């Protein structure tokens, strides 16, 4: 839960089991799928401010990518820091003033030759996002 | 409604709390041991005296330092359940339960009361013949038998093993709700707060840190994950990127992986209470095959 | 058990050492041996020495305990050996009573202790009656006062009062019984006679009061200890259930501590039966068969104390006195046994 993005709910679409919560994080739209029960428990409605929690391991990185992608959440940013571990590495991406911590494998890091200052896209599927009212 | 405003100083320790307990609700007094929770309970019951402040049950003043009012415990309409049961060893179960009943015509109810806690047939047993869980059931119904305005429970489940504890948690709630009694429940177990309390007051080193519904105070419904498991951190292993945190919930261990930075950000230590949150869509299920 | 446990744990520690030492600092050598090995060996010798020490202490304690039992058994055997001889010298019926001629020359059966003279009369009935006529009232008086005092000390007195009163009571137990006997003989006897207008100035009642002085401290002290051992939570639970202080004491504290209280009373009664000097001085020493506490009596202990020094060894009176001693021994033994049984049964039931 390293990543917490603060945004505003724009729209809530409730299905039978799931609810689709659309959030505006600064200028980027985010889309979050949670269960309908959670949505009701949290009394979510358009206009509420909310934290979007993204696990670092759930973030996918793409470099000079073009094409269509089913993942709803895509944010463009710049690599600011790389911390290498034995198997995994952490890439800190600055996007709209917030820092996104993405955890990827060392193999990917090498293959994509990610370096400081690279322009990069962070991608997360909407089913991976968690909403929190906690500050 | 029980209003409490208590000030008391022991050598180094200072207790200074003021809060109200809503009528007919279970309020948990939650905090680490040594925070002063039990002392609050003892002052409310009159077993101990505060240095200052007041305690009143509705319009009835139980303790007021300025007016020098200090009602003895027996004049306060309370029921007290202790951590170590405190059953009278020389009395049978039914005589224990009858102890607090002053009206003779109500003695007939005793059988029903004992049945209510599932101990029918044990009326003539002595406490020494009962298990820990059974003892605490007797202690609970003994405290409720005199129909007190306020039920005070001082860590009633902490002397029991986890399986008995889990059983009793459900029974406790059912019975307390049935009596519709205003309850103050001292605990340091976050699971009990979740399971039992309508309202929670968090106490740390003699002061109220926060209060509200368990959901408000202890995360819970503030998080969108459907899977939320409350437990205690029993192990932390880290490498530069990821940290493995082992969380114990009742008799089960859950190994979780989080970002190493989270350990320092949350100031996570062994022994802390945590909530494991997981998205429902992140799990896989396996069917347990039973031998046919 | 304990010893084994210690052994195991120190072995465990010892076996940990080489691993730690070599892992952290590499293997250091001292001559041919690794330093860690020497450490382990010295630990092993320590363990062995400890084991021998513990063995010696255990054996000593066992011998001490055994010695106490052997001594009691020897006393028992000696007493009975001498006592049993009385049955060869005196007809068994005579221990209960003999036929004598009364003033109107009628033959009547009488229980008399009159060992001096041609035809000594050796009925031990008046002595047993005498003993109980002193011991029972003494136990009654000291139960009321002693238990009351114990309850006061344990439940009511503030810490400060307790600190002063408890040593004072225990000091009372240290007064030489001859001093108490002296006070009974000179002051108390006169006072009792004046207030109750008794025939005998020295009587069982005076003796009983004197004996109470000795056993009140015993009962008070044990009762106090027993009640203070009752967990504080029980008192609080009682208050929390609407009971007053008195209700709490009578319905909870005393019943929960009853085994200790009972023990103190029975122990006190044993003391009362065995008390000698006070009864010699204060009860008048007339061997009468009576139920009146204001009558002079002669207790078993007083009889032995007064007569044994002045009789020829091996004679009928000598042996009769040993028989009296054996009976006294037997009574107190049974009393203690009963007390033990009562207490252990209560303990089992209450499991305090």
PDB file of C-alpha atoms in Angstrom, chain C residues 62 107 119 134 222 246 255 281 329 338:
ATOM      1  CA  UNK C  62      14.519 -36.715  53.804  1.00  0.00           C
ATOM      2  CA  UNK C 107     -22.013 -50.966  98.201  1.00  0.00           C
ATOM      3  CA  UNK C 119      -6.292 -50.023  97.794  1.00  0.00           C
ATOM      4  CA  UNK C 134     -11.492 -27.259  80.931  1.00  0.00           C
ATOM      5  CA  UNK C 222      -4.161 -18.673  62.042  1.00  0.00           C
ATOM      6  CA  UNK C 246     -20.733  -7.637  57.011  1.00  0.00           C
ATOM      7  CA  UNK C 255     -16.816 -19.549  54.399  1.00  0.00           C
ATOM      8  CA  UNK C 281      -2.489 -24.038  89.386  1.00  0.00           C
ATOM      9  CA  UNK C 329      -1.839 -38.848  73.297  1.00  0.00           C
ATOM     10  CA  UNK C 338     -10.088 -35.521  62.168  1.00  0.00           C
TER      11      UNK C 338
END
